[in-house]
Amino acid sequence: MPKVAPSILAADFSRLGDEVRRIGEAGADYIHIDVMDGVFVPNITVGPQVVRDLRQCSSLPFISHLMITHPENHIDSFAKSGSDIIEIHLEAEQKDVRETLGMIRAKGCKAALAVNPPTAIEHSFEYFEDIDLLLVMSVNPGFGGQSFIPEVLAKIPAAKQELARRGLSIPIEIDGGINGETGILAAEAGADILAAGTYLFKSPRPADAIRMLKAARPGSKD
Ligand code: DX5
Ligand code: ZN
């Protein structure tokens, strides 16, 4: 049964604290916070100050998804602001991916590596011992409300197979265009955490939408 991580990018930013409380009451397992710098991706969102202030609004684990260049310069501030999991991109310009992942763990947070749709999943394998979670992007990062890219689904069993070969078992999160239908495809492929923005924050009944995603399991679309 997959866990659900609402992505606040789709929330009403004029009432972000209330939105985080509301989605938590609707059954969220994590809060997924999209951090964008306008360089690694063409959009700009929030920084550690927002994570720090939202920390007062929820006891759920915070995932800070850093879609930024040189993430190594910001690990300390996102760790101090209350992130539980910090996700960096394999594709982001940085001194050294393994060093950045080590910094995240050294700060007491869980380290996660994100892989964009065009990136072959095999490029992430060498970091499997350095991460606590793998993020498979199902949209090209930068904006919410985009269409799910089904070609990325094959990355999940491939990653699970390589993890097993290495005697590892870490959760795989999928992020982008997740809804009632694509959530089932992702769960069938083996995704453990479904990050969803539009589907949850724009839903008139978010608790039902979260229940739908949690019920997503192999064969459940029949
Ligand atoms: C995209 C972000 C995603 C996005 C998900 O760059 O990383 O978390 O906000 O939003 P939806 O579910 O609307 O695609
Ligand atoms: Zn995200």
mmCIF file of C-alpha atoms and ligand atoms in Angstrom:
data_model
loop_
_atom_site.group_PDB
_atom_site.id
_atom_site.type_symbol
_atom_site.label_atom_id
_atom_site.label_comp_id
_atom_site.label_asym_id
_atom_site.label_seq_id
_atom_site.Cartn_x
_atom_site.Cartn_y
_atom_site.Cartn_z
ATOM 1 C CA MET A 1 0.000 0.000 0.000
ATOM 2 C CA PRO A 2 1.756 3.173 -1.133
ATOM 3 C CA LYS A 3 2.239 6.160 1.158
ATOM 4 C CA VAL A 4 1.127 9.611 0.006
ATOM 5 C CA ALA A 5 3.233 12.782 -0.086
ATOM 6 C CA PRO A 6 1.184 15.845 -1.100
ATOM 7 C CA SER A 7 3.312 18.332 -3.008
ATOM 8 C CA ILE A 8 2.584 21.837 -1.719
ATOM 9 C CA LEU A 9 3.439 23.439 -5.053
ATOM 10 C CA ALA A 10 -0.261 23.030 -5.922
ATOM 11 C CA ALA A 11 -1.438 24.525 -2.607
ATOM 12 C CA ASP A 12 -2.728 28.061 -2.046
ATOM 13 C CA PHE A 13 0.476 29.905 -1.111
ATOM 14 C CA SER A 14 -1.511 32.695 0.547
ATOM 15 C CA ARG A 15 -2.607 30.116 3.187
ATOM 16 C CA LEU A 16 0.243 27.608 3.156
ATOM 17 C CA GLY A 17 0.091 26.768 6.863
ATOM 18 C CA ASP A 18 -3.630 26.054 6.739
ATOM 19 C CA GLU A 19 -3.144 24.001 3.550
ATOM 20 C CA VAL A 20 -0.501 21.847 5.233
ATOM 21 C CA ARG A 21 -2.760 21.295 8.244
ATOM 22 C CA ARG A 22 -5.734 20.516 5.966
ATOM 23 C CA ILE A 23 -3.891 17.943 3.874
ATOM 24 C CA GLY A 24 -2.417 16.368 6.995
ATOM 25 C CA GLU A 25 -5.909 15.954 8.441
ATOM 26 C CA ALA A 26 -6.930 14.375 5.111
ATOM 27 C CA GLY A 27 -4.474 11.526 5.712
ATOM 28 C CA ALA A 28 -1.126 12.544 4.175
ATOM 29 C CA ASP A 29 1.932 10.533 5.244
ATOM 30 C CA TYR A 30 4.555 13.145 4.253
ATOM 31 C CA ILE A 31 4.629 16.783 3.148
ATOM 32 C CA HIS A 32 6.568 17.198 -0.108
ATOM 33 C CA ILE A 33 8.048 20.698 -0.413
ATOM 34 C CA ASP A 34 9.225 21.712 -3.869
ATOM 35 C CA VAL A 35 12.236 24.022 -3.748
ATOM 36 C CA MET A 36 13.144 25.642 -7.066
ATOM 37 C CA ASP A 37 15.846 28.208 -7.823
ATOM 38 C CA GLY A 38 15.011 29.357 -11.354
ATOM 39 C CA VAL A 39 18.397 28.002 -12.535
ATOM 40 C CA PHE A 40 18.212 24.209 -12.344
ATOM 41 C CA VAL A 41 14.526 24.525 -13.287
ATOM 42 C CA PRO A 42 12.817 27.556 -14.915
ATOM 43 C CA ASN A 43 10.608 28.267 -11.889
ATOM 44 C CA ILE A 44 11.261 29.815 -8.457
ATOM 45 C CA THR A 45 9.380 28.729 -5.322
ATOM 46 C CA VAL A 46 10.383 28.664 -1.652
ATOM 47 C CA GLY A 47 13.440 28.452 0.602
ATOM 48 C CA PRO A 48 14.344 27.173 4.094
ATOM 49 C CA GLN A 49 12.439 29.972 5.874
ATOM 50 C CA VAL A 50 9.162 28.533 4.550
ATOM 51 C CA VAL A 51 10.154 25.018 5.653
ATOM 52 C CA ARG A 52 10.986 26.421 9.100
ATOM 53 C CA ASP A 53 7.630 28.166 9.424
ATOM 54 C CA LEU A 54 5.650 25.206 8.099
ATOM 55 C CA ARG A 55 7.435 22.989 10.624
ATOM 56 C CA GLN A 56 5.168 24.513 13.287
ATOM 57 C CA CYS A 57 2.080 23.434 11.306
ATOM 58 C CA SER A 58 2.683 19.690 11.009
ATOM 59 C CA SER A 59 4.412 16.781 12.692
ATOM 60 C CA LEU A 60 4.470 14.809 9.437
ATOM 61 C CA PRO A 61 7.886 14.023 7.912
ATOM 62 C CA PHE A 62 8.949 16.841 5.570
ATOM 63 C CA ILE A 63 10.502 15.988 2.226
ATOM 64 C CA SER A 64 12.476 18.936 0.833
ATOM 65 C CA HIS A 65 12.778 18.299 -2.894
ATOM 66 C CA LEU A 66 15.694 20.510 -3.948
ATOM 67 C CA MET A 67 15.433 21.357 -7.626
ATOM 68 C CA ILE A 68 18.398 23.670 -7.326
ATOM 69 C CA THR A 69 21.933 24.000 -8.605
ATOM 70 C CA HIS A 70 24.788 23.488 -6.130
ATOM 71 C CA PRO A 71 22.547 21.907 -3.482
ATOM 72 C CA GLU A 72 25.646 21.321 -1.341
ATOM 73 C CA ASN A 73 25.508 25.026 -0.423
ATOM 74 C CA HIS A 74 22.013 24.678 1.066
ATOM 75 C CA ILE A 75 21.983 21.352 2.935
ATOM 76 C CA ASP A 76 22.728 22.973 6.285
ATOM 77 C CA SER A 77 19.880 25.495 6.033
ATOM 78 C CA PHE A 78 17.305 22.919 4.888
ATOM 79 C CA ALA A 79 18.401 20.486 7.591
ATOM 80 C CA LYS A 80 18.214 23.171 10.288
ATOM 81 C CA SER A 81 14.789 24.298 9.028
ATOM 82 C CA GLY A 82 13.293 20.895 9.900
ATOM 83 C CA SER A 83 13.534 18.748 6.752
ATOM 84 C CA ASP A 84 13.411 15.001 7.486
ATOM 85 C CA ILE A 85 14.343 13.905 3.957
ATOM 86 C CA ILE A 86 16.378 16.052 1.569
ATOM 87 C CA GLU A 87 16.187 15.133 -2.116
ATOM 88 C CA ILE A 88 18.877 16.328 -4.518
ATOM 89 C CA HIS A 89 18.993 15.815 -8.267
ATOM 90 C CA LEU A 90 21.565 13.596 -9.939
ATOM 91 C CA GLU A 91 21.523 16.115 -12.792
ATOM 92 C CA ALA A 92 22.154 19.204 -10.645
ATOM 93 C CA GLU A 93 25.483 20.987 -11.050
ATOM 94 C CA GLN A 94 27.370 20.340 -7.783
ATOM 95 C CA LYS A 95 30.877 19.629 -6.535
ATOM 96 C CA ASP A 96 30.273 15.917 -5.959
ATOM 97 C CA VAL A 97 26.953 14.011 -5.724
ATOM 98 C CA ARG A 98 28.232 11.489 -3.165
ATOM 99 C CA GLU A 99 29.665 14.311 -1.040
ATOM 100 C CA THR A 100 26.318 16.143 -1.074
ATOM 101 C CA LEU A 101 24.475 12.977 -0.060
ATOM 102 C CA GLY A 102 26.987 12.474 2.762
ATOM 103 C CA MET A 103 26.372 16.030 3.970
ATOM 104 C CA ILE A 104 22.638 15.342 4.195
ATOM 105 C CA ARG A 105 23.178 12.237 6.326
ATOM 106 C CA ALA A 106 25.787 14.001 8.439
ATOM 107 C CA LYS A 107 23.147 16.591 9.313
ATOM 108 C CA GLY A 108 20.852 13.807 10.560
ATOM 109 C CA CYS A 109 18.458 13.862 7.593
ATOM 110 C CA LYS A 110 17.650 11.044 5.201
ATOM 111 C CA ALA A 111 19.368 11.430 1.838
ATOM 112 C CA ALA A 112 17.458 10.970 -1.417
ATOM 113 C CA LEU A 113 18.525 11.100 -5.049
ATOM 114 C CA ALA A 114 16.105 12.303 -7.734
ATOM 115 C CA VAL A 115 16.339 11.143 -11.378
ATOM 116 C CA ASN A 116 14.679 13.110 -14.194
ATOM 117 C CA PRO A 117 12.761 11.374 -17.008
ATOM 118 C CA PRO A 118 15.553 11.620 -19.607
ATOM 119 C CA THR A 119 18.190 10.221 -17.223
ATOM 120 C CA ALA A 120 18.804 6.462 -17.429
ATOM 121 C CA ILE A 121 18.115 4.896 -14.021
ATOM 122 C CA GLU A 122 21.440 3.026 -14.278
ATOM 123 C CA HIS A 123 23.223 6.338 -13.605
ATOM 124 C CA SER A 124 21.790 6.278 -10.064
ATOM 125 C CA PHE A 125 22.945 2.744 -9.207
ATOM 126 C CA GLU A 126 26.419 3.768 -8.008
ATOM 127 C CA TYR A 127 24.791 5.919 -5.283
ATOM 128 C CA PHE A 128 22.472 3.265 -3.890
ATOM 129 C CA GLU A 129 24.620 2.740 -0.780
ATOM 130 C CA ASP A 130 24.577 6.508 -0.151
ATOM 131 C CA ILE A 131 20.812 7.056 -0.156
ATOM 132 C CA ASP A 132 17.805 6.265 2.012
ATOM 133 C CA LEU A 133 15.225 6.920 -0.734
ATOM 134 C CA LEU A 134 15.161 7.111 -4.545
ATOM 135 C CA LEU A 135 12.952 9.673 -6.327
ATOM 136 C CA VAL A 136 11.877 8.791 -9.870
ATOM 137 C CA MET A 137 10.511 11.913 -11.583
ATOM 138 C CA SER A 138 7.488 11.289 -13.816
ATOM 139 C CA VAL A 139 7.497 14.840 -15.186
ATOM 140 C CA ASN A 140 10.339 17.149 -16.155
ATOM 141 C CA PRO A 141 10.743 19.235 -12.991
ATOM 142 C CA GLY A 142 9.674 22.853 -12.651
ATOM 143 C CA PHE A 143 5.901 22.967 -12.613
ATOM 144 C CA GLY A 144 2.843 21.212 -11.210
ATOM 145 C CA GLY A 145 -0.104 20.091 -13.299
ATOM 146 C CA GLN A 146 1.977 18.418 -16.029
ATOM 147 C CA SER A 147 1.128 15.095 -17.699
ATOM 148 C CA PHE A 148 2.558 11.849 -16.342
ATOM 149 C CA ILE A 149 5.379 10.358 -18.451
ATOM 150 C CA PRO A 150 4.639 6.591 -18.457
ATOM 151 C CA GLU A 151 8.039 5.652 -19.902
ATOM 152 C CA VAL A 152 9.618 6.271 -16.475
ATOM 153 C CA LEU A 153 7.644 3.391 -14.888
ATOM 154 C CA ALA A 154 10.146 0.772 -16.064
ATOM 155 C CA LYS A 155 12.799 2.505 -13.927
ATOM 156 C CA ILE A 156 11.122 1.325 -10.723
ATOM 157 C CA PRO A 157 11.450 -2.460 -11.180
ATOM 158 C CA ALA A 158 14.923 -1.922 -12.630
ATOM 159 C CA ALA A 159 15.949 0.007 -9.519
ATOM 160 C CA LYS A 160 14.306 -2.548 -7.202
ATOM 161 C CA GLN A 161 16.193 -5.342 -8.964
ATOM 162 C CA GLU A 162 19.535 -3.559 -8.581
ATOM 163 C CA LEU A 163 18.778 -2.725 -4.929
ATOM 164 C CA ALA A 164 18.041 -6.413 -4.260
ATOM 165 C CA ARG A 165 21.241 -7.429 -6.069
ATOM 166 C CA ARG A 166 23.143 -5.134 -3.688
ATOM 167 C CA GLY A 167 21.232 -6.474 -0.679
ATOM 168 C CA LEU A 168 19.553 -3.095 -0.172
ATOM 169 C CA SER A 169 15.925 -2.150 0.333
ATOM 170 C CA ILE A 170 14.963 1.535 0.216
ATOM 171 C CA PRO A 171 11.643 3.178 -0.666
ATOM 172 C CA ILE A 172 11.069 4.573 -4.147
ATOM 173 C CA GLU A 173 9.035 7.759 -4.510
ATOM 174 C CA ILE A 174 7.474 8.870 -7.808
ATOM 175 C CA ASP A 175 6.635 12.518 -8.423
ATOM 176 C CA GLY A 176 4.716 14.312 -11.159
ATOM 177 C CA GLY A 177 1.289 13.879 -12.743
ATOM 178 C CA ILE A 178 0.140 11.380 -10.106
ATOM 179 C CA ASN A 179 -3.649 10.928 -9.956
ATOM 180 C CA GLY A 180 -6.218 8.134 -9.466
ATOM 181 C CA GLU A 181 -5.153 6.389 -12.671
ATOM 182 C CA THR A 182 -1.403 7.033 -12.838
ATOM 183 C CA GLY A 183 -1.136 6.305 -9.095
ATOM 184 C CA ILE A 184 -2.270 2.739 -9.784
ATOM 185 C CA LEU A 185 0.286 2.357 -12.605
ATOM 186 C CA ALA A 186 3.006 3.637 -10.263
ATOM 187 C CA ALA A 187 1.929 1.305 -7.440
ATOM 188 C CA GLU A 188 1.827 -1.616 -9.881
ATOM 189 C CA ALA A 189 5.383 -0.749 -10.928
ATOM 190 C CA GLY A 190 6.390 -0.918 -7.252
ATOM 191 C CA ALA A 191 6.414 2.732 -6.119
ATOM 192 C CA ASP A 192 6.328 3.044 -2.311
ATOM 193 C CA ILE A 193 5.550 6.769 -2.027
ATOM 194 C CA LEU A 194 3.284 8.730 -4.376
ATOM 195 C CA ALA A 195 3.938 12.490 -4.493
ATOM 196 C CA ALA A 196 0.923 14.370 -5.824
ATOM 197 C CA GLY A 197 0.147 18.075 -6.010
ATOM 198 C CA THR A 198 -2.737 19.012 -8.288
ATOM 199 C CA TYR A 199 -4.678 15.777 -7.730
ATOM 200 C CA LEU A 200 -4.784 16.360 -3.979
ATOM 201 C CA PHE A 201 -4.801 20.116 -3.435
ATOM 202 C CA LYS A 202 -7.322 20.794 -6.205
ATOM 203 C CA SER A 203 -9.597 17.952 -5.119
ATOM 204 C CA PRO A 204 -12.948 18.904 -3.516
ATOM 205 C CA ARG A 205 -12.520 15.836 -1.267
ATOM 206 C CA PRO A 206 -8.778 15.412 -0.581
ATOM 207 C CA ALA A 207 -9.367 12.654 2.001
ATOM 208 C CA ASP A 208 -11.084 10.555 -0.683
ATOM 209 C CA ALA A 209 -8.293 11.325 -3.163
ATOM 210 C CA ILE A 210 -5.655 10.254 -0.639
ATOM 211 C CA ARG A 211 -7.632 7.091 0.115
ATOM 212 C CA MET A 212 -7.762 6.384 -3.658
ATOM 213 C CA LEU A 213 -3.975 6.648 -3.897
ATOM 214 C CA LYS A 214 -3.425 4.489 -0.810
ATOM 215 C CA ALA A 215 -5.744 1.846 -2.266
ATOM 216 C CA ALA A 216 -3.680 1.815 -5.470
ATOM 217 C CA ARG A 217 -2.157 -1.635 -5.692
ATOM 218 C CA PRO A 218 -1.397 -4.120 -8.451
ATOM 219 C CA GLY A 219 -4.617 -5.085 -10.213
ATOM 220 C CA SER A 220 -6.721 -2.506 -8.372
ATOM 221 C CA LYS A 221 -7.784 -0.768 -11.590
ATOM 222 C CA ASP A 222 -9.949 -3.790 -12.539
HETATM 223 C C1 DX5 B 1 7.612 19.165 -10.175
HETATM 224 C C2 DX5 B 1 7.547 18.859 -8.684
HETATM 225 C C3 DX5 B 1 6.379 17.974 -8.337
HETATM 226 C C4 DX5 B 1 5.032 18.621 -8.724
HETATM 227 C C5 DX5 B 1 3.923 17.611 -8.578
HETATM 228 O O1 DX5 B 1 8.831 19.787 -10.472
HETATM 229 O O2 DX5 B 1 8.718 18.230 -8.241
HETATM 230 O O3 DX5 B 1 6.417 17.669 -6.938
HETATM 231 O O4 DX5 B 1 4.788 19.720 -7.882
HETATM 232 O O5 DX5 B 1 2.737 18.277 -8.949
HETATM 233 P P1 DX5 B 1 1.627 17.508 -9.805
HETATM 234 O O6 DX5 B 1 1.179 16.362 -8.937
HETATM 235 O O7 DX5 B 1 0.571 18.560 -9.994
HETATM 236 O O8 DX5 B 1 2.290 17.041 -11.060
HETATM 237 ZN ZN ZN B 2 8.629 17.447 -6.209
#
